[in-house]
Amino acid sequence: MKKFILYIIIGAATFIMGYTINNMYSPDLSPVQPIPFSHKIHAGTNKIPCMYCHIYAENSRHAGVPNVKRCMGCHSIIRTDSPLIQTLTSYWEKKEPIPWVKVYNLPDHVYFPHKRHVKAGVPCQRCHGDVANMDRITRQAVSFGIPYARVSPLKMGWCLECHKNEAQKYIGTPVKNGTDCWTCHN
Amino acid sequence: MAGFLERITERLNIYREPGWYKKFDHKWTMVIDLDKCNGCGACVLACYAENNIPVVGKEDCDKSRAFSWLRIERYVEGEYPDVKVKFIPVMCQHCGKAPCETGCPVYATYHNQDGLNVQVYNRCVGTFTCATYCPYDVRRFNWRTYKFEQPLDNQLNPDVTVREMGVMEKCTFCIQRIRVAKDKAKDEGREVQDGEIQPACVQSCPTGAMTFGDLQDPSSKVAKLAKSPRRYRLLEELNTDPSVIYLKRVMNDGAGTHEE
Amino acid sequence: MGQEHMKSEISYREVNEDVVRTMTKTGPAYYIALISSMLVFAGFWLLPWSYQIYQGQGVTGLQTPAFWGIYLANFVFWIGISHSGTLLSAILFITQTPWRRSIYRSAEAMTFFSVLTAAIFVFVHMGRPWNFYWTMPYPNQRQLWLNFQSPLMFDVLAISAYMTSSVIFLYIGSIPDLAAVRDRVTGWRKEVYTVLALGWRGTDTEWHWLNKAYTFFAVFIIPLAVSVHSIVSWDFALSKVPGLNKTIFAPYFVVGAIYSGTAGIVTLMIILRKALNIEKYITLNHFSQLGKLLVVMSLLWSYINVLEVFTGWYANTSFENEALTYRMFTPPYSYMFWIMILCNSFMPLLLIFKKARTSIFVALIVSLAINVGMWLERYLIIATSLPRKFLPYMWHDYSPSWIEISTTIGSFGFFTMLFLLFVKLWPSVSIYEVKEDIGIPMKKGHH
Amino acid sequence: MEKGILGLFTYVDTLLEAAQKLKGSGYSITIFSPIPLGHEIDHALGERKNYIKYLAFIGAAVGFILGIVLTLGTAALYVLPRGGRAIFPVTPTLLLSYETAILLGVFFTLTGFLVFAKLPSFKEKFYDPEVAIDSFGLLVDGVREDKFGDIEKVMREYGANEVKRIEKK
Amino acid sequence: MKRRDFLKILGVGGVGTGLGYFFGKASKPPAAELIPYLNPPVDVIPGVANWYPSLCTQCSAGCGIHVRVMEGRAKKIEGNPLHPINKGKLCARGQASLQALYNPDRIKKPLKRRGNRGKGDFEEITWEEGISILSKNLISLSEKGEADQLYLLTSQIRGSLNNLLNSFMVSYGSPNYLQYELFQNKNLLHASQVTMGVNAIPHYDIANTKYLLSFGADFSSTWVSPVSYSYAYGQMRQGEDGIRGKLVQIEPRLSLTGANADEWVPAKPGTEGVLALAIAYAIVEDGYYKGPDAASWKALLSGYSPKDAAVVTEVAEGRIREIAKEFGQTRPSLAIGGENLARYENGMSGLVAVNILNHLAGNIGVRGGVIPNSNGSRTIDFKNNIAALAEAASASKVKTLLVYDTNPVFTTPKAMKTEESLRNIPFIASFSSFMDETTAMADLILPAHTSLEDWGDDFADPSVGYPVATLMQPAVSPFFNTMGIGDIILSLAKGVGGKVKDKMQWNGFSDYLKDAWKENYSKDKDMLASALTFDEFWNQLLTRGGWWPDEKAKVKAVSVSPKGIEAHISKVSSRFEGDEKGFPLYLTTYAHSSHLDGRGANLPWLQEMPDPMTSVVWGNWIEVNPTTASSLGIKEGETVTVESPFGKINAHVYLYPGIRPDTVSMPIGQGHRAYGRYAKDTGSNPIEILPFKEDPETREIALNSTRVRISRTTASEKMVKIEGSTKELGRNIVQTISPEEFKRMNKEVS
């Protein structure tokens, strides 16, 4: 009996430990967005190319989230009756931007130019997964409710693997100075 | 394990002999003409502005924790009325044989493929070894979390990280500008041209005392200046092979004139 | 005041009883000492350190040319203290020196504890201690390893090797005694020592292999110990800084280490024999022997110290001259320097006289003086070289902040605490070797 | 329940004589002592082999190689030039190999000791606390109980001051 | 404890941790957010920088700048490479003006005084209120027929804003539009007026000169147009032709420029003018002057023979003649007279003497000499200046004062009683965007934009031999709730109504500016030639950052004659207040290299930038010769009381071998009593202890005009300097070669 209580206590303590560790060190892999925007509908069903909305990806570090005007460009006509679109319109009318939640969040000391990777011909899906089939953008693949593999861990080793080996798929050679610290860090 | 071993054997051939690294892409070099330099300090401030260098305030300045990556040293010789004053801007010399690099246990400072001596802030654990080994005292340490008062943080350069507490940092020859220039060159499918890259200090220097370029490219301005008979390098006797070349000040004084 | 030599008519049983008594019989004085040392450790080290981790190294007195200060001095000092225990014990074991037997156990313990203290100081002086694991070689997802050209990496490996081997040395050496204790004690102690003794029975095979293994440990430990301290010296000697860049440093540090370590042993033994009243095991003879050793080391140290200054003087470059003048003739460092000379070169000469050697009081004073002197030496090496580097424009003096000072005090508390715990949990005098010292009981003499 | 017979002696030489006698008459004997009797036992009952030296040597060798692999291998895995030195430098490699050699030497020796001395073992064995204090034990086991009589006689005549029949515990 | 239990516990722990980790992502702290543009601005790509050319207003040099802007925030300021004045370079002050824009101490809203004056107790109001309050005040003023008692005090503004303000004042009916800065170069302007008859500071062609004789002109750090002169200095030292120009500096205290000079002549303070005339005399006497009117020059200069001058100036006669020889023979040579010379009570005459020198050596109108600029637009009314304002105010003849971008309370001597007289003014409105000493006394504060947020233009004076116009355009949208000064005036005009309103019908200063330039364009034939339509021209302006002719204009010759000048040469060397006994030391003040007249003191970068000569940061100091100090028993870093007949301040001693033993020297710029957290209470302000003395002709306030005594006192705060030791100890850190060697070398090379 005494032992049993001991186990209970230990179990509880360690549970809390794990819980906090997770909350502190691993980000939310599929956050809830202010508007349940569905890439499945846009990129999947309607086959809108990525660059149509993420306009800066080709010529800047940032891919850029679509500005509200661009959304309204279509949605001032299309599906204006749907309540979700109306929330969007309300943002537009209130003249305040939509606070999207960041899914792929690199630390400040990492320098990742979308430009270079896009120009090198790395498909967006390589890192961002098959967004065309995602209703909500997520970084983890789930089966039986258990996350078993991330689309992209965004860890240094993962980057290096591509810089060393997979890069040859795209540019024929490994990335020049691809393993040089200051290529990606600043 | 097998692959690991053959990796080693394959590299044994390359990396056995010292100085293999001479096969760098570039050798960025700065030439500073001490006869032009009038010590006005524009370069110091340009460095502050470009590299998000924090202002540490009076107390820490008193503890000699002023952060400037680039400082202008002033040496005064003689007594009134024949006083000789000499200025020399000192920043990281980007030594080819840098003492700091061998010192660091975690590879936080090393020599990159541009022949630059770079510091990786997010790898640094702060053992102070590099700074202790550096003969030029150019390394600066984040003694505490230096915050930028609102709204001064709006001027922070997004191309440069804001260093966190406990890491070492130093002059980078404005590597972010080199990076941008290379990026541009790559887009236009060409090599980086001479004079295309200018670190903040060089850009701002009112007397044009500083010149920056690639020493490996024989046609570059620095390559020509480096041939000047006035050339010398700081504390050359320590055999650190600095990438900063000084041109001697023209001046009538007893000290420091004798040739090596 | 104990007697000259160990009485040979001490019976085996007496030895067991005495040693077990030191572990079981505990007076209030012990608890007071333990608690206070714990308090010192917590109050003077842990609190300031956590404050420092929170605030950053800015709370120390370190600044731009002087990036290393008291912390490194303490690091070297404790490594030095650690030096003698295991090394002496090993050397004396190989050379079969009889007077080793009753002191080596606590000497080895001292080694372990001081290495531990030193190792912690490495993390105390780090800018981002929470990333300490980056300095350990292990396969990681970053695919990034360590710079094995760095003297600090030598340190990491050498010190960890040294610590592990001294622990093993200490433990293997005390298995039989643990068994003996196991047989005598009861309660929770019984359980603990049963595990610790590994089921030792004292059969002839066990003894046989113990001896063989022990010899090899001793053989391994000696070069290791020497290498450790020379490596520590390279942390400084491999830099280009005038005053540090000296080829003499390796022997200088090794000698200094053995010197301070021996002094440390003397101090410790004096306290130990009084506290545990085991004067009959740790006799004046021990102190007389250690005293001789101290005199030898002192002479050696003084010689190399003079040599170090001499080389600087002989070089006669502006760099060396400035460093030397700053160390020897600029207050406050000049005071420290000359006190150091007094403590390390002159006071030990007292021990030339047998009277002094066999006087506990003199031994205590001298050994303490030596340790003060050695600490000053380490402090001077670091605090007077870095502020006088190559470019005079960046000359700035270093003065420790109260955080650093209190940490230094706290480290002594830490060491004391560990040692006090050791005294109670471990047979601090080797039972079986003391018995060996008493002699093997033979009916008809020795054949 | 297996039993053994243990004679406790005060003097080593008498013990050894008894041991010789009993060994001579083909009993398996074990000697317990509070202090190492290596020299004496070798003298009385013949030399014993020492395998540990081989182990120590192997350990050192392995350690040395490990050191080289560690330093050079990791350098090769992620090439970062520093200080104008070679990526595969000789001196530091040797130095670290030296340390690792010693470290692994120590480890192998330790393992050797534990293996040969059959430690740790918490199985039930013949043991008597006295032998950890001041009496030297001579254990004879693995014999039928009826032999105990004469074994005890032998021990007594060689001056065992006590003879016990003990069980494993 | 059994091993089994231990394992059990381990298991339980492991499972617990695992479960905890798995369920851990139930509740998360919110991740970083991505805020998109609502409506993306054109030509802005996040992460890619844009550069906007503009104008630097940190001093009156008028350098062109490029502002680096990312995501709508200004990140860095660099020189405009096309600009003929600073040629892409920029001094520390100019680069630091970024921190004026993002300064935490900026006034973020219009303020109205609540408590009594000077207590700094204000309440926030809206712009409408602010404008209406002020316009009501002005209306009532004009109704009472006291329109001429409205005073407008600004800094040295040139270009369209100046015109706007002028026409506002004129149409309102007040003649009292004054400009005041501490370093306004009035003497320099007037000297060139009286000698060369040109109403503009000439262009000193330092770049091409071979012998530069500088009378206390610290052109490396603060004098007139430091960046362009520094650039020229570089050219002079290591020009293409390989001949190295020589620099001789004449000043009692070794300035930054002096530190770079080949020779330093520490003449007695106040006698530099005499020295200049003596050199001129020697030139004429020794026949280096070939002009026909040599005789009359000699007559004019009689009484300035080197022999006599040597006694006054404490410069050996031989030295004087030597300088005269070199100066007279080297071609081209150039003499310039700087702040130190100009700021004596008779500084103007000193500068005239310098011009005479240039004339005698034939340097005027030649390459590498003095190149006169075409007449500037400035006509400074020397009589109606800050002093006049103070007098009028103390006679309570000033009803309303508008202040913009100048801080007289800080930059005028206590003895002048500016502050007291300002207290007499019933209504003060300030357009400053910082709470400086003057603004703190205001009743109404209408904060104006900083130069990075506003429109404007500037016609550089001195220019570089041909006219240079720089355009100032907003690089970033206003950061706080402030308003452009031009717009304030225009809306004020609307508020005031009547004639004023009719005069100014523009609905924004940008329009006014554009119209002004349309006019310029239509007038100037070069401009017409440069672009077909005005819009094209305007775009050129915006992209190039200004307008300047591509090829240099012809240098027009000017003549200098002895007659007429005589009136402007003062026979005596400048006087110093205080008697020798009581106040043994001369006090010379100079502009702090990074704070100028104190305007830079609120920028943390400039506060932390070590002073070039002393490396002191966060505070100021008094330079004392070591021998003097030891005779007074004062050590480095100690605090002393500096006492003149007009007051006393504290300062830290900096032992400085580069100063005459009978002189002490202090930088101006620190010691603010207000002006934000960085400037407040750092150091002390030497202007406070100066007497109120003006140059008789230009009414320029004399800065070097009193003697002081110093005595040790208890340290208030510490003097912080970056330097450790300044002795090189023969370590070959700054290696040098002698000029002879250098000449030989050049021959070898070429």
PDB file of C-alpha atoms in Angstrom, chain B residues 6-7 33 53 64 70 76 87 105 114 126-127 146 159-160 167 171 178 207 225 228 257:
ATOM      1  CA  GLU B   6      36.202   6.199 -45.574  1.00  0.00           C
ATOM      2  CA  ARG B   7      35.093   9.782 -44.948  1.00  0.00           C
ATOM      3  CA  ASP B  33      45.729  54.549 -44.431  1.00  0.00           C
ATOM      4  CA  ILE B  53      25.573  47.390 -30.915  1.00  0.00           C
ATOM      5  CA  SER B  64      35.628  49.188 -19.708  1.00  0.00           C
ATOM      6  CA  LEU B  70      35.671  49.260 -33.696  1.00  0.00           C
ATOM      7  CA  VAL B  76      50.300  60.638 -27.335  1.00  0.00           C
ATOM      8  CA  PHE B  87      45.368  57.575 -34.210  1.00  0.00           C
ATOM      9  CA  PRO B 105      36.189  24.532 -27.471  1.00  0.00           C
ATOM     10  CA  ASP B 114      35.560  33.870 -47.265  1.00  0.00           C
ATOM     11  CA  GLY B 126      31.037  32.075 -23.096  1.00  0.00           C
ATOM     12  CA  THR B 127      34.276  30.525 -21.913  1.00  0.00           C
ATOM     13  CA  TYR B 146      21.421  45.162 -22.794  1.00  0.00           C
ATOM     14  CA  ASP B 159      19.956  41.593 -41.012  1.00  0.00           C
ATOM     15  CA  VAL B 160      21.922  41.362 -37.771  1.00  0.00           C
ATOM     16  CA  VAL B 167      27.845  35.408 -25.689  1.00  0.00           C
ATOM     17  CA  CYS B 171      33.547  42.868 -35.769  1.00  0.00           C
ATOM     18  CA  ILE B 178      28.841  40.643 -47.973  1.00  0.00           C
ATOM     19  CA  THR B 207      38.647  61.015 -45.200  1.00  0.00           C
ATOM     20  CA  LEU B 225      47.285  49.280 -51.869  1.00  0.00           C
ATOM     21  CA  SER B 228      52.465  49.980 -50.855  1.00  0.00           C
ATOM     22  CA  THR B 257      59.818  54.442 -37.330  1.00  0.00           C
TER      23      THR B 257
END
